[in-house]
Tab-separated table of C-alpha atoms in Angstrom:
chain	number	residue	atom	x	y	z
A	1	UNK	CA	149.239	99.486	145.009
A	2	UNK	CA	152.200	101.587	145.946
A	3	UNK	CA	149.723	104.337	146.800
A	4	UNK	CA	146.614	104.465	148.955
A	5	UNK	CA	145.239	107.828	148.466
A	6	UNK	CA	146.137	110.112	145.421
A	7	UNK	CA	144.549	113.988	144.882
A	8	UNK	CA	142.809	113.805	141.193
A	9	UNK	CA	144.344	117.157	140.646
A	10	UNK	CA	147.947	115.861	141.011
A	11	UNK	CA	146.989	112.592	138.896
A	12	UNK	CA	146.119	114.354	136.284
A	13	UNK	CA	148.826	114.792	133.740
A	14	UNK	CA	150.326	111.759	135.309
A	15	UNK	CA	151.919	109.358	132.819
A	16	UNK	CA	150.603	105.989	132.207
A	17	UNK	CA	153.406	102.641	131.969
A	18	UNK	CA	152.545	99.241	130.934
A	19	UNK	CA	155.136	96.560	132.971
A	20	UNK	CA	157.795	96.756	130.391
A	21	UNK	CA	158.011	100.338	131.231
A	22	UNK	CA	156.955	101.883	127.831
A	23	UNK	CA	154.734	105.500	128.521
A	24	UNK	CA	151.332	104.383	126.820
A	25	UNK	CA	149.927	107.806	127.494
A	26	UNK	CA	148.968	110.419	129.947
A	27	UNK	CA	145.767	110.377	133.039
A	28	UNK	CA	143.226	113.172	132.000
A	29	UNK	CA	140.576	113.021	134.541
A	30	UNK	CA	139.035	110.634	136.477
A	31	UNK	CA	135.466	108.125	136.599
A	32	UNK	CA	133.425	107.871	139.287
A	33	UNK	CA	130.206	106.712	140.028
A	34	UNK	CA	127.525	107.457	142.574
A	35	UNK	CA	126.405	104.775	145.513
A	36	UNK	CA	123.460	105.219	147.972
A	37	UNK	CA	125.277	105.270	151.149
A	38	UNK	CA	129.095	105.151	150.816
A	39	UNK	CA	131.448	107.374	148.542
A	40	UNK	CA	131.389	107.453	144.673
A	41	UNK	CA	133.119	104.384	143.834
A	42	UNK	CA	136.221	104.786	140.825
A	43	UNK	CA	135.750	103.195	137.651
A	44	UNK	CA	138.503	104.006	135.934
A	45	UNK	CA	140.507	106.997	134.182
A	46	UNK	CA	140.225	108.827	131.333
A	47	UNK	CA	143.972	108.249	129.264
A	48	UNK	CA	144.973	110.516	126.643
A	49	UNK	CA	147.192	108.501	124.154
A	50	UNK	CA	149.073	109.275	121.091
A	51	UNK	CA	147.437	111.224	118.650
A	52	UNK	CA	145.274	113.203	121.030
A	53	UNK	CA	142.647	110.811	121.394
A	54	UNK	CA	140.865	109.693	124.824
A	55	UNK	CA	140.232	105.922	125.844
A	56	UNK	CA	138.998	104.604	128.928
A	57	UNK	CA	141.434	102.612	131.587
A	58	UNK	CA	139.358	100.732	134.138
A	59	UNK	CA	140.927	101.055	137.493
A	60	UNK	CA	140.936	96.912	137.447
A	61	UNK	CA	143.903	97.325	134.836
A	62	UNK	CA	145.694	99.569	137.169
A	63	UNK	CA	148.649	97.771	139.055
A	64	UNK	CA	150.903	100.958	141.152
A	65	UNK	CA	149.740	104.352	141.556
A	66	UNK	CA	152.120	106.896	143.109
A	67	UNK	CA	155.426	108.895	142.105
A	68	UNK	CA	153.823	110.734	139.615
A	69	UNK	CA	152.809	107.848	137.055
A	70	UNK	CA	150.542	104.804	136.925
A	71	UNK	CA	151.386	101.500	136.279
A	72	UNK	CA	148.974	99.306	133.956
A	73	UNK	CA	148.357	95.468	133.291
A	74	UNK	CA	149.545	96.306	129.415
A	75	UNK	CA	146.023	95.894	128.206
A	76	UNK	CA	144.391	99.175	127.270
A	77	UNK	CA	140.924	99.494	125.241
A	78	UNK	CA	141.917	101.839	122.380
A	79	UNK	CA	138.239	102.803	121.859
A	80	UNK	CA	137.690	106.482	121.906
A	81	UNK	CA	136.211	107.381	125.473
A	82	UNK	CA	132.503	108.159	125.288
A	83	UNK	CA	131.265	108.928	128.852
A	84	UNK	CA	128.356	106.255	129.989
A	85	UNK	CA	125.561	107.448	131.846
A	86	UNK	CA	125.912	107.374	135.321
A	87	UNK	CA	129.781	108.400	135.378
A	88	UNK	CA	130.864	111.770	136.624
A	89	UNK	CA	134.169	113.233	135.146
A	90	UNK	CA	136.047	114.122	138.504
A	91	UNK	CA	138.041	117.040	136.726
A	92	UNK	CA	135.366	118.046	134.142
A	93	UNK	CA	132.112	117.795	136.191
A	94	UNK	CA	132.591	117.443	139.952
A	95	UNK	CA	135.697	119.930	140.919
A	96	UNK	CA	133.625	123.300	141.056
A	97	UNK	CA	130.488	122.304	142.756
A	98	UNK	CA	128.904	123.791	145.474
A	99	UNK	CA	127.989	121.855	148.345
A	100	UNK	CA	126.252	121.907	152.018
A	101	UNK	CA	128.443	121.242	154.895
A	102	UNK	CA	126.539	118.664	156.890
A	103	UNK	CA	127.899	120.483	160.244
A	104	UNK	CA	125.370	123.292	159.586
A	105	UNK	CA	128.269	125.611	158.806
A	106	UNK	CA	127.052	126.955	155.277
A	107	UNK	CA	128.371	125.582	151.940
A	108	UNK	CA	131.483	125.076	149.954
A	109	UNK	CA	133.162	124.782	146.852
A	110	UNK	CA	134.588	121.602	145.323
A	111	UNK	CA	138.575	122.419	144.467
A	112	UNK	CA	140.272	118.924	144.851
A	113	UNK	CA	139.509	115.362	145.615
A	114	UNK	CA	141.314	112.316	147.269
A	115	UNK	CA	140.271	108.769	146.042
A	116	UNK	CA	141.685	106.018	148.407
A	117	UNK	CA	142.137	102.497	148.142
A	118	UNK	CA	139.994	100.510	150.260
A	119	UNK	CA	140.418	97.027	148.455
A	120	UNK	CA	142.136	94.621	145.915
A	121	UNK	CA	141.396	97.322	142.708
A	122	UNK	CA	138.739	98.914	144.361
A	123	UNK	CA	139.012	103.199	144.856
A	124	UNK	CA	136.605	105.453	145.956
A	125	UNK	CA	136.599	109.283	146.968
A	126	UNK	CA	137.813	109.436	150.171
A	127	UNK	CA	137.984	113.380	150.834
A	128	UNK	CA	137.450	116.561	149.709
A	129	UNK	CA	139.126	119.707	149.699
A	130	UNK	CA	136.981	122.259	149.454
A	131	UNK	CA	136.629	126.493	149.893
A	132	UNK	CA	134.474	128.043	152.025
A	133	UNK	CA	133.232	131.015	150.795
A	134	UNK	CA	135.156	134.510	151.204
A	135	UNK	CA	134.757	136.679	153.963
A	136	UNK	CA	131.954	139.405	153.343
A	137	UNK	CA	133.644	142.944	153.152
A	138	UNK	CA	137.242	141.535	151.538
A	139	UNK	CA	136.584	141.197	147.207
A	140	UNK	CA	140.494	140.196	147.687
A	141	UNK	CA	140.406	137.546	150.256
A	142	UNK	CA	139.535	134.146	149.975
A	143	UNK	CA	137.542	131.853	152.008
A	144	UNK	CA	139.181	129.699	154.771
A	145	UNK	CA	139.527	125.290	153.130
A	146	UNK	CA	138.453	122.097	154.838
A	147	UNK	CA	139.402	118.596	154.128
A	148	UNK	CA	135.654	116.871	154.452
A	149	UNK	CA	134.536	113.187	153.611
A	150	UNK	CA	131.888	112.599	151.489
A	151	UNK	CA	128.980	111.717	154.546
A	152	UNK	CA	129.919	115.309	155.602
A	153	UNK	CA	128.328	117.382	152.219
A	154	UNK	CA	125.068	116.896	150.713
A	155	UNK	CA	124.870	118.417	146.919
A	156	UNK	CA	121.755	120.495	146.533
A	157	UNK	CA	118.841	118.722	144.274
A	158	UNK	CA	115.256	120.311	143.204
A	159	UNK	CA	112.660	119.524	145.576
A	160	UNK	CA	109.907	117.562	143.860
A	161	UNK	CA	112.059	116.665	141.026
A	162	UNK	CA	111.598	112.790	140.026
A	163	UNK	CA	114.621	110.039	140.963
A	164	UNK	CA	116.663	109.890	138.085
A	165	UNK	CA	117.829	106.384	136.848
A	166	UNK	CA	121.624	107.829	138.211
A	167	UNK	CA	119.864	107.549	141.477
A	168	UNK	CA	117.830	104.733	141.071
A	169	UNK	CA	121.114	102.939	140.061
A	170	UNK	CA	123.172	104.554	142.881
A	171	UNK	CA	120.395	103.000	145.105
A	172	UNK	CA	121.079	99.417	143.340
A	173	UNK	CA	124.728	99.812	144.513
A	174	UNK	CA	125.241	97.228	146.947
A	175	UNK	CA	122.773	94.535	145.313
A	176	UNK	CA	124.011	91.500	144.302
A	177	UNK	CA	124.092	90.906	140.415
A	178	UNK	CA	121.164	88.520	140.514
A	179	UNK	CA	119.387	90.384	143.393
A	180	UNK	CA	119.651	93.654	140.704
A	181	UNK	CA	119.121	91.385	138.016
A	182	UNK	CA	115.387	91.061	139.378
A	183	UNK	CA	114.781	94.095	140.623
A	184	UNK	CA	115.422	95.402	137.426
A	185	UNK	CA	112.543	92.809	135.610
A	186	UNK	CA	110.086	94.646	138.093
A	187	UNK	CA	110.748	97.325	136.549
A	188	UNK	CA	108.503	99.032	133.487
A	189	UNK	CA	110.409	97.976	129.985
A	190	UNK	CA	110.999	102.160	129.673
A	191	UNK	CA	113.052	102.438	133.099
A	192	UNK	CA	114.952	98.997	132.872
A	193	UNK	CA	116.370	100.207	129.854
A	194	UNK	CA	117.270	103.665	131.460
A	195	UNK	CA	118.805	101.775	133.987
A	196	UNK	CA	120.390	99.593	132.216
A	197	UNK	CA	121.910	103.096	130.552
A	198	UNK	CA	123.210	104.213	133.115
A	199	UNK	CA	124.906	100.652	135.040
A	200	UNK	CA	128.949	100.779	134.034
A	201	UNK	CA	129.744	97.749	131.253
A	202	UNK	CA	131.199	95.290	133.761
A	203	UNK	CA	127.642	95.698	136.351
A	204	UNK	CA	125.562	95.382	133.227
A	205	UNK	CA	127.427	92.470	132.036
A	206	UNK	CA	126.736	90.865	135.462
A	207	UNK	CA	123.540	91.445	135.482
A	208	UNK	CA	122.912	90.316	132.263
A	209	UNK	CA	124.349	86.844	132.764
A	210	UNK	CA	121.853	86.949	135.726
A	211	UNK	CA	118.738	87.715	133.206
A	212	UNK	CA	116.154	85.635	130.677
A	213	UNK	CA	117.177	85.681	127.205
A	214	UNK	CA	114.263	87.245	126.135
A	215	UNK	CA	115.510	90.479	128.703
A	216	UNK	CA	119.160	89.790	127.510
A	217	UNK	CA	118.535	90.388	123.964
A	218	UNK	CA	116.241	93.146	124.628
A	219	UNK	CA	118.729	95.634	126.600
A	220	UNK	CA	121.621	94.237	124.232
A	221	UNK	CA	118.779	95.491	121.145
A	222	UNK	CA	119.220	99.140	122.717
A	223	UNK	CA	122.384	99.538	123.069
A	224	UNK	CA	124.460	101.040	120.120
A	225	UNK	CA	127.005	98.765	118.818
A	226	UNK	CA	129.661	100.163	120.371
A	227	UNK	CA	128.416	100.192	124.629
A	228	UNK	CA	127.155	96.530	123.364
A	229	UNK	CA	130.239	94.978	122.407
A	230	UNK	CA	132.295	96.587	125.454
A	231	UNK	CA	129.496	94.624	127.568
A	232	UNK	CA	129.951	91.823	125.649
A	233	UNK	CA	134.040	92.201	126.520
A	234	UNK	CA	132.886	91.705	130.081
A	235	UNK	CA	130.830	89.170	130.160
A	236	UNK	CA	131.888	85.501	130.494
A	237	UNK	CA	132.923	83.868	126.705
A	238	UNK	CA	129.961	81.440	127.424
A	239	UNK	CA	126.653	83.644	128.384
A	240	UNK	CA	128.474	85.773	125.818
A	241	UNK	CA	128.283	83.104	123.081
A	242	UNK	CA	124.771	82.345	124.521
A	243	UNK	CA	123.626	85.891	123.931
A	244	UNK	CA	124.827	86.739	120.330
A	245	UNK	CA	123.518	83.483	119.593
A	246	UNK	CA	119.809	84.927	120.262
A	247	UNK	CA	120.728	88.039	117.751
A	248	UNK	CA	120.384	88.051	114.259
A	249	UNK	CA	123.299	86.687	112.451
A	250	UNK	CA	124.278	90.344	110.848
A	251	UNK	CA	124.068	91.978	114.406
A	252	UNK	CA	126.124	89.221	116.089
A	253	UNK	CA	128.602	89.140	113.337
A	254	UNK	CA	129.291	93.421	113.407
A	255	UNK	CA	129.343	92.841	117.557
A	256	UNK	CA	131.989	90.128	117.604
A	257	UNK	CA	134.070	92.162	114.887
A	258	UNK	CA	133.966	94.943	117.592
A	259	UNK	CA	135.010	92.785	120.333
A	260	UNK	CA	138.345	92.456	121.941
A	261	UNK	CA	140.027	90.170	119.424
A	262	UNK	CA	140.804	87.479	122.279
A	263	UNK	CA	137.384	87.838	123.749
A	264	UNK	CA	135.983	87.338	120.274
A	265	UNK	CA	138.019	84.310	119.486
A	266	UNK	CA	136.953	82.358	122.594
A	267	UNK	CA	132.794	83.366	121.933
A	268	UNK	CA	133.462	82.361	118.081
A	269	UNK	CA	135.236	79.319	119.483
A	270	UNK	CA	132.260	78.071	121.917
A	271	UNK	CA	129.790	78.559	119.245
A	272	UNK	CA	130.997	76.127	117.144
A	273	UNK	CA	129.506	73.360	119.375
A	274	UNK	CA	125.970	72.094	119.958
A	275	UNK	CA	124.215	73.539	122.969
A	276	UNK	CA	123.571	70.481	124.604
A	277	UNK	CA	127.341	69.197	124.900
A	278	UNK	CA	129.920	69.623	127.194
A	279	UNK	CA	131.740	72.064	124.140
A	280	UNK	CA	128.465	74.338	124.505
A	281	UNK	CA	128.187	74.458	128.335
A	282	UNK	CA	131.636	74.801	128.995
A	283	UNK	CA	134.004	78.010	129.785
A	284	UNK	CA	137.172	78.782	127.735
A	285	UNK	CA	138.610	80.615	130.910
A	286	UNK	CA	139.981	77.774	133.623
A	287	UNK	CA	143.476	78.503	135.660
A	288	UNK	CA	145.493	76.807	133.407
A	289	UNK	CA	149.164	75.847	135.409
A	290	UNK	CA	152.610	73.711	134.303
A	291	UNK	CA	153.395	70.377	136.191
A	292	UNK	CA	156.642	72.593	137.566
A	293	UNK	CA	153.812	75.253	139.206
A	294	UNK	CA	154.028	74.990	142.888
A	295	UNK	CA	150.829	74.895	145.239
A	296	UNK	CA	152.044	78.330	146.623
A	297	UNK	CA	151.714	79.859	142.684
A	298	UNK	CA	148.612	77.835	142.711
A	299	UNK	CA	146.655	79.588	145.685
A	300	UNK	CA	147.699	82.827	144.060
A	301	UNK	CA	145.598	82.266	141.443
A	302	UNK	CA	142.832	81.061	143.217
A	303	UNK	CA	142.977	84.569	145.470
A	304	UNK	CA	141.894	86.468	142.673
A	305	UNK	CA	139.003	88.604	143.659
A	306	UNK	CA	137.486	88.392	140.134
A	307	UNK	CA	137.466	84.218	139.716
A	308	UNK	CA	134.180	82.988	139.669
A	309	UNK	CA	133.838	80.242	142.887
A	310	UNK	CA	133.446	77.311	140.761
A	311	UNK	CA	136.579	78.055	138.616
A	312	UNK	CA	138.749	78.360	141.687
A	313	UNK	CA	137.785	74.871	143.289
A	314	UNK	CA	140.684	72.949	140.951
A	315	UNK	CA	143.450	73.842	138.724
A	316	UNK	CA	144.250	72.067	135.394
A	317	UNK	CA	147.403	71.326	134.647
A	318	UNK	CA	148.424	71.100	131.056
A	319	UNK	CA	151.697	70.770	128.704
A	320	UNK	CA	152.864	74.124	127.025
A	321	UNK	CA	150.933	76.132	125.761
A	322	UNK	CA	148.707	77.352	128.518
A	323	UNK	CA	145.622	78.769	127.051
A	324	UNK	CA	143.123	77.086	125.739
A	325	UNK	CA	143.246	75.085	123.568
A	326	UNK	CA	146.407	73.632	125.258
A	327	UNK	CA	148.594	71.286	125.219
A	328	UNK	CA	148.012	67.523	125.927
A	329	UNK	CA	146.091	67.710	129.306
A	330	UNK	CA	147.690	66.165	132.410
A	331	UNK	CA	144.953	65.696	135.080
A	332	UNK	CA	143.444	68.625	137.682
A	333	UNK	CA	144.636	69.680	141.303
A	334	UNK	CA	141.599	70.256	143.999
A	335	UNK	CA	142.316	73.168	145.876
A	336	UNK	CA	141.534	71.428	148.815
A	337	UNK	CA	144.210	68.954	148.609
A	338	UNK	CA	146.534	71.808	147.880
A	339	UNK	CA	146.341	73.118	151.703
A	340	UNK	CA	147.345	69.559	152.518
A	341	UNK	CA	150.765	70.350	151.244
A	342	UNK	CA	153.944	72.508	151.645
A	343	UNK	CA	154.210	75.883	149.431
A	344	UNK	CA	157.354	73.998	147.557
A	345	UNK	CA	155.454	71.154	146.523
A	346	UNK	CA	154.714	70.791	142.640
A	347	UNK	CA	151.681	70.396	141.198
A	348	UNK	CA	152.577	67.963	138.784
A	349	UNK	CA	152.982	65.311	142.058
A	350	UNK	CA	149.347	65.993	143.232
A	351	UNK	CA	146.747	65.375	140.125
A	352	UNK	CA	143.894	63.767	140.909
A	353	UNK	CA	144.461	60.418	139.109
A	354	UNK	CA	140.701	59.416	139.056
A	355	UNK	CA	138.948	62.226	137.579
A	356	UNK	CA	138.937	61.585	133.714
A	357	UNK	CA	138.012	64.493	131.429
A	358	UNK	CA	134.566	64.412	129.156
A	359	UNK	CA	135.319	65.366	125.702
A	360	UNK	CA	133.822	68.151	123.700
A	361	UNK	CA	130.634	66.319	122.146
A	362	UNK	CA	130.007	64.734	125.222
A	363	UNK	CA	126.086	65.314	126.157
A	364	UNK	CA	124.801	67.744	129.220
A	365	UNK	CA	123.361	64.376	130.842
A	366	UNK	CA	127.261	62.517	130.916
A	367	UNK	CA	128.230	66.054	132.610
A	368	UNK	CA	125.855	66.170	134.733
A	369	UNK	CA	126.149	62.159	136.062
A	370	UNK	CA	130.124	63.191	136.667
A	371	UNK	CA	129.572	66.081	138.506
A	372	UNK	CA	127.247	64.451	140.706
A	373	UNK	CA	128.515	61.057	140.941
A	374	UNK	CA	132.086	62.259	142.429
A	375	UNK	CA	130.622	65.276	144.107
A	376	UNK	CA	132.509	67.674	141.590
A	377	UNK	CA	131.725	71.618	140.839
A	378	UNK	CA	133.427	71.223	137.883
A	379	UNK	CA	134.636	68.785	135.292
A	380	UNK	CA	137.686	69.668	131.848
A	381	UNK	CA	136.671	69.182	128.543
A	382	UNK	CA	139.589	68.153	125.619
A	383	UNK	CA	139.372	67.713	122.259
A	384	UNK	CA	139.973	64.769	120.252
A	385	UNK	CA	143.726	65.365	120.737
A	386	UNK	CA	143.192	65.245	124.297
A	387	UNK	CA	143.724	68.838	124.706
A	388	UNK	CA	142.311	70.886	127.038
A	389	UNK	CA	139.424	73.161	125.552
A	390	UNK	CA	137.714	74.039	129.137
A	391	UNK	CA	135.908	73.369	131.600
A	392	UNK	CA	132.053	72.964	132.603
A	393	UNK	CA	130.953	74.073	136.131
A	394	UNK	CA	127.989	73.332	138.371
A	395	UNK	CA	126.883	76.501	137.954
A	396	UNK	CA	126.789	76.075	133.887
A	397	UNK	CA	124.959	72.508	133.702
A	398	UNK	CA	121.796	73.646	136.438
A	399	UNK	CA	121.426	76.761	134.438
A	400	UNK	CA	120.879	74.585	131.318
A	401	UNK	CA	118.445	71.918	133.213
A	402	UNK	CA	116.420	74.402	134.644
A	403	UNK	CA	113.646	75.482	132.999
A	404	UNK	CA	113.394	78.853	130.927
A	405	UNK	CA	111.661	80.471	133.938
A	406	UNK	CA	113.341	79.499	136.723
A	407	UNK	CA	114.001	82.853	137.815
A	408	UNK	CA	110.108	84.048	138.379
A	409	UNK	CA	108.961	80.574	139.319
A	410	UNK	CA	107.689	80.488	142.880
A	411	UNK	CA	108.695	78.492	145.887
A	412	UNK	CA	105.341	76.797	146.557
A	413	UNK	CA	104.659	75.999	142.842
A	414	UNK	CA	108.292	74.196	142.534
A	415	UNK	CA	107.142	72.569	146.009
A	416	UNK	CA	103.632	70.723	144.418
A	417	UNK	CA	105.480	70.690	141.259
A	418	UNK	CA	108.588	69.370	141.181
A	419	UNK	CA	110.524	69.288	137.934
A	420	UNK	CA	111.946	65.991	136.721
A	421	UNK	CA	115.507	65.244	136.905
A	422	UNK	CA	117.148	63.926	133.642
A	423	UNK	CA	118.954	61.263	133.451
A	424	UNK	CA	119.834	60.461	129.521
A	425	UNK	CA	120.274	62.683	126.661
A	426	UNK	CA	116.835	62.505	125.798
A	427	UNK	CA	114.858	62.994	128.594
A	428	UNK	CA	117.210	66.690	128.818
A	429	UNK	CA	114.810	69.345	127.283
A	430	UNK	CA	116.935	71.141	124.902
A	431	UNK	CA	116.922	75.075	126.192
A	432	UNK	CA	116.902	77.995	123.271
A	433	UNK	CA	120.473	78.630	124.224
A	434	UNK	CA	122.095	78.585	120.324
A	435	UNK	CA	122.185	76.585	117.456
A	436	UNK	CA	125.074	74.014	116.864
A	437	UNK	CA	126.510	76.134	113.928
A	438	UNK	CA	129.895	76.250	112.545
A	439	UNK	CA	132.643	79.074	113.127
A	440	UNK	CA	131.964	82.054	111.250
């Protein structure tokens, strides 16, 4: 970022650039959202693009920040805004409020605030510029300002008055996905909906991938279309294809037409295979390199904050073109044996010559002998062309061998119980994850 702390009130009118330099529109305010113990977190801004209408620009899509413009990724939801519960307009809802100075001092008035960076796409309010009131005796005058952080003002609430889901959810803040995942299933059917409400898409789609199918379908079943497809947009293709599997075939259809089209094409593409093959367990969404890539370009893309662990232990290397499905597939790099080599070096020279790929109707038991014979965390799928289609990770094949309630089984029981381990296609009991149907 080329800025580290920005005043909402002087973002605000800001123009918005994708990296070709073209003005997609113009910042009108700005989404936060409340956590237990540290500052409202940023989620993103509200954009004003041609033609007067509002859309929503997560603050993951944001690149630069600073002289008087933001800089995007290019890729912009054109979805009219509608505000999600939970999320407080900076501009429209928070600049104005009164609040208690912690110091004892009296209270304040909201006029400005200051979000900061404090991480790879991660903001949150950092001050606040606020008004005392003015003097008693001068209707003129005004009252003196203070720069405060958030820890330093408490906003006044009704005594008595029952925790909302905004603060049950702000008090979820720093679970992990599954952790919130279960304390959500605790929950009365009633409130885990209202919480589920008021979590921002990309939290629910975590926790959703974290959740039963029985839950899954059940939040996604309150939802209106609209919130369920931008969930959908966040979720991985697979549990995404897993999900609209479990809806009715009308419902799933209207949900992937509202998708992003590129999210939509990979879910359509997984559910064209069988559940219990390698095509049905496998992500569309591997780092994908040339043979010219260097291991320097290679680490880079294994830093990103928002790669799943098992996706970042090895890189597939490919012929053009470099999504999937590729070009003729060329063999995988371990990131380990990357570090064993100079920046320079390409990646073409360092392929793991004895890992072969599984195709696309191979069964969950031949994936799951691979990754356990050579001690893998992930194994590529290709087609019949030997193109690369994806990849399956640990993390995919025990979710599918474990049974349905794996999540609320107890320790002890698993202990005097323990579950078989399969070891042909057979003896795999075949979850309710979807039906091997064609491509709509």
């Amino acid at each position: 970022m080329s800025a580290t702390r920005v005043f909402a009130a002087r973002l605000t009118g800001c123009s918005v650039f994708d990296p070709n330099g073209d003005k997609v529109g113009r910042v009108r305010d700005v989404l936060v959202v409340y956590r237990t113990s540290q500052a409202p977190r940023v989620v993103g801004f509200v954009v004003e693009v041609p033609g007067k209408k509002h859309v929503f620009l997560s603050i993951g899509r944001v690149t630069s920040i600073g002289s008087g413009q933001v800089i995007t990724t290019g890729l912009i939801n054109l979805r009219r805004f509608e505000q999600r519960g939970g999320e407080i307009r900076v501009m429209a809802e928070l600049l104005g409020r009164k609040v208690t100075l912690a110091d004892g001092s009296g209270e304040a008035t909201i006029e400005d605030v200051a979000i900061e960076e404090t991480g790879l796409g991660e903001w949150e309010i950092a001050q606040l510029f606020c008004r005392r009131p003015k003097p008693a005796g001068s209707p003129f005058g005004k009252g003196a300002t203070i720069f405060v952080r958030w820890r330093e003002i408490s906003e006044k609430t009704t005594v008595g008055e029952a925790q909302s889901a905004t603060q049950l959810v702000a008090s979820y803040a720093d679970l992990l996905p599954a952790d919130l995942a279960n304390a959500m299933l605790d929950l009365t059917e009633q409130r885990m909906f209202e919480v589920a409400e008021e979590l921002s898409d990309d939290r629910l789609a975590d926790v959703l991938e974290e959740m039963p199918e029985s839950e899954q379908v059940d939040i996604l079943n309150q939802l209106d279309d609209d919130r369920a497809a931008d969930v959908l947009d966040q979720m991985q293709p697979d549990d995404a294809a897993d999900l609209i599997a479990h809806l009715s075939d009308e419902r799933g259809e209207a949900l992937l037409d509202l998708m992003e089209p590129e999210e939509a094409e990979d879910v359509r593409f997984l559910l064209a295979y069988a559940p219990d093959t390698a095509g049905g367990l496998m992500t569309t969404e591997p780092i994908i390199v040339s043979a010219d890539a260097t291991v320097a370009e290679g680490l880079a893309l294994i830093r990103r904050h928002e790669l799943a662990p098992a996706l970042g232990a090895a890189i597939c290397v490919t012929l053009p073109p470099y999504e999937a499905p590729t070009g003729r597939f060329l063999g995988m790099v371990h990131f380990q044996r990357m570090l064993r080599y100079p920046p320079n070096e390409r990646l073409g020279t360092l392929l793991d010559q004895t890992l072969e790929p599984v195709r696309a109707a191979a069964s969950a038991a031949e994936v799951s002998r691979i990754l356990a014979s050579y001690n893998l965390v992930s194994v590529p799928v290709v087609d019949e062309n030997h193109r690369l289609v994806g990849v399956v990770t640990i993390d995919d094949v025990l979710d599918y061998l474990l049974p349905d309630d794996w999540r609320s089984t107890d320790s002890d029981d698993e202990k005097q119980h323990p579950a078989p381990v399969p070891v042909t296609t057979s003896s795999i009991p075949v979850k309710g994850r979807r039906t091997a149907h064609g491509p709509h």
